């Protein structure tokens, strides 16, 4: 029998989540972000499903875009960090990739390149994230250089990225929007600002293109409840199974470092999934898992290939029973909070060792 671990992918949930994105921003184009192997879900499977539903896809770099083209994906694909070397522009031009221009060097490469076809360019403006993008004061001059550049198609898109849109009471997002709208005011171009939390929580950010990633995978970017985000359906459900059961006396400890000690006579289930399979090692004692659909707490440190769970209150638990680590009925964001991180990291770091299995069409 094969090791039971699976990252099950519900593509119906993906379509449902894209539908919510469309419903929220009915007048915007939707660019589905599938960088980092589709946030760990498998970029090709995700892109195939979204190809006919989204207006464009986005990835971090040209290698990720080429993987999708080689798999037969024909949709426009934006490179969110642009090119890292001048010669990538030739490939981008041949493949019809859209490129971000976020600094002067990338602009000079574009101006000096000899290309078979002009490129669709997205000019990124730094409105407060302070990571990528030209300064708002330079937006007009950079825009003009792109307009004058034969290698750039005439229709430009101006865009920016939010630092704190997941905090609905943080005024930085409105400040960023004000800077963005001021920088773009006299520039005839389409605009884009919203990531998932922008799309879900900041209607004024929708503009001409929205760029959701995380929410398409069915996870809420917010800490607390949210009426729309809570309707998203998780695409990935990570499952494993119980492979061993034992009773331990009160006072006995479990696992590496003996970080968990039984306060009562306890039943411990060993589940064959660990940090080598993408389950976070920093998940603390008490992190919930689902055993036959019911919650049980992690008891003891996460090992490379196994975890241990306190099933004392689930007397029916047996070897072979399914254990859900996150997904349907257990949001990945909740598990992530127990490990001091965010759900984005947990799905994105899922290694190839854990098979992705498409379970619903
Ligand atoms: C990753 C990314 C997104 C998507 O962000 P989510 O929070 O996953 O929706 C959008 N825009 C840019 C520039 C990104 O890098």
XYZ file of N, CA and C and ligand atoms in Angstrom, residues 33 35 39 80 124 131 159-161 194-197 211-215 344, ligand 1:
72
model
N -3.285 34.972 -10.458
C -1.867 34.841 -10.124
C -1.552 33.375 -9.793
N 1.859 32.200 -9.650
C 3.306 32.121 -9.392
C 3.601 31.026 -8.366
N 0.918 28.713 -6.129
C 0.923 28.713 -4.659
C 1.031 27.271 -4.126
N 5.588 39.259 -13.178
C 5.347 40.271 -12.136
C 6.620 40.992 -11.708
N 5.119 49.534 -13.204
C 4.810 49.434 -11.772
C 5.263 50.682 -11.040
N 9.300 48.189 -2.455
C 9.971 46.943 -2.818
C 10.321 46.995 -4.294
N 0.425 49.995 -12.675
C -0.030 49.212 -11.527
C 0.816 49.445 -10.300
N 0.236 48.981 -9.180
C 0.921 49.107 -7.901
C 0.517 47.925 -7.029
N 1.153 47.797 -5.883
C 0.887 46.642 -5.019
C 0.749 47.116 -3.575
N -5.446 45.898 -7.175
C -5.954 44.970 -6.154
C -5.358 43.572 -6.232
N -4.778 43.130 -5.129
C -4.489 41.712 -4.877
C -5.739 41.117 -4.199
N -5.660 39.920 -3.638
C -6.871 39.323 -3.039
C -7.494 40.206 -1.966
N -6.739 40.658 -0.958
C -7.402 41.484 0.059
C -7.920 42.798 -0.507
N -5.950 41.504 -9.523
C -4.891 40.481 -9.605
C -4.962 39.522 -8.414
N -6.043 38.747 -8.298
C -6.139 37.845 -7.151
C -5.238 36.619 -7.296
N -4.659 36.210 -6.183
C -3.927 34.952 -6.120
C -4.543 34.084 -5.034
N -4.148 34.365 -3.813
C -4.515 33.540 -2.653
C -5.998 33.179 -2.593
N -6.871 34.163 -2.836
C -8.308 33.873 -2.685
C -8.798 32.843 -3.707
N -0.442 31.201 2.954
C 0.300 31.314 1.694
C 1.561 30.439 1.756
C 1.492 37.757 -5.578
C 0.944 39.013 -6.169
C -0.436 39.213 -6.288
C -1.456 38.265 -5.687
O -1.534 38.492 -4.289
P -2.569 37.668 -3.390
O -2.457 38.293 -2.050
O -2.126 36.242 -3.414
O -3.898 37.850 -4.019
C -0.868 40.339 -6.958
N 0.009 41.232 -7.461
C 1.341 41.091 -7.338
C 2.238 42.124 -7.893
C 1.851 39.979 -6.683
O 3.177 39.847 -6.550
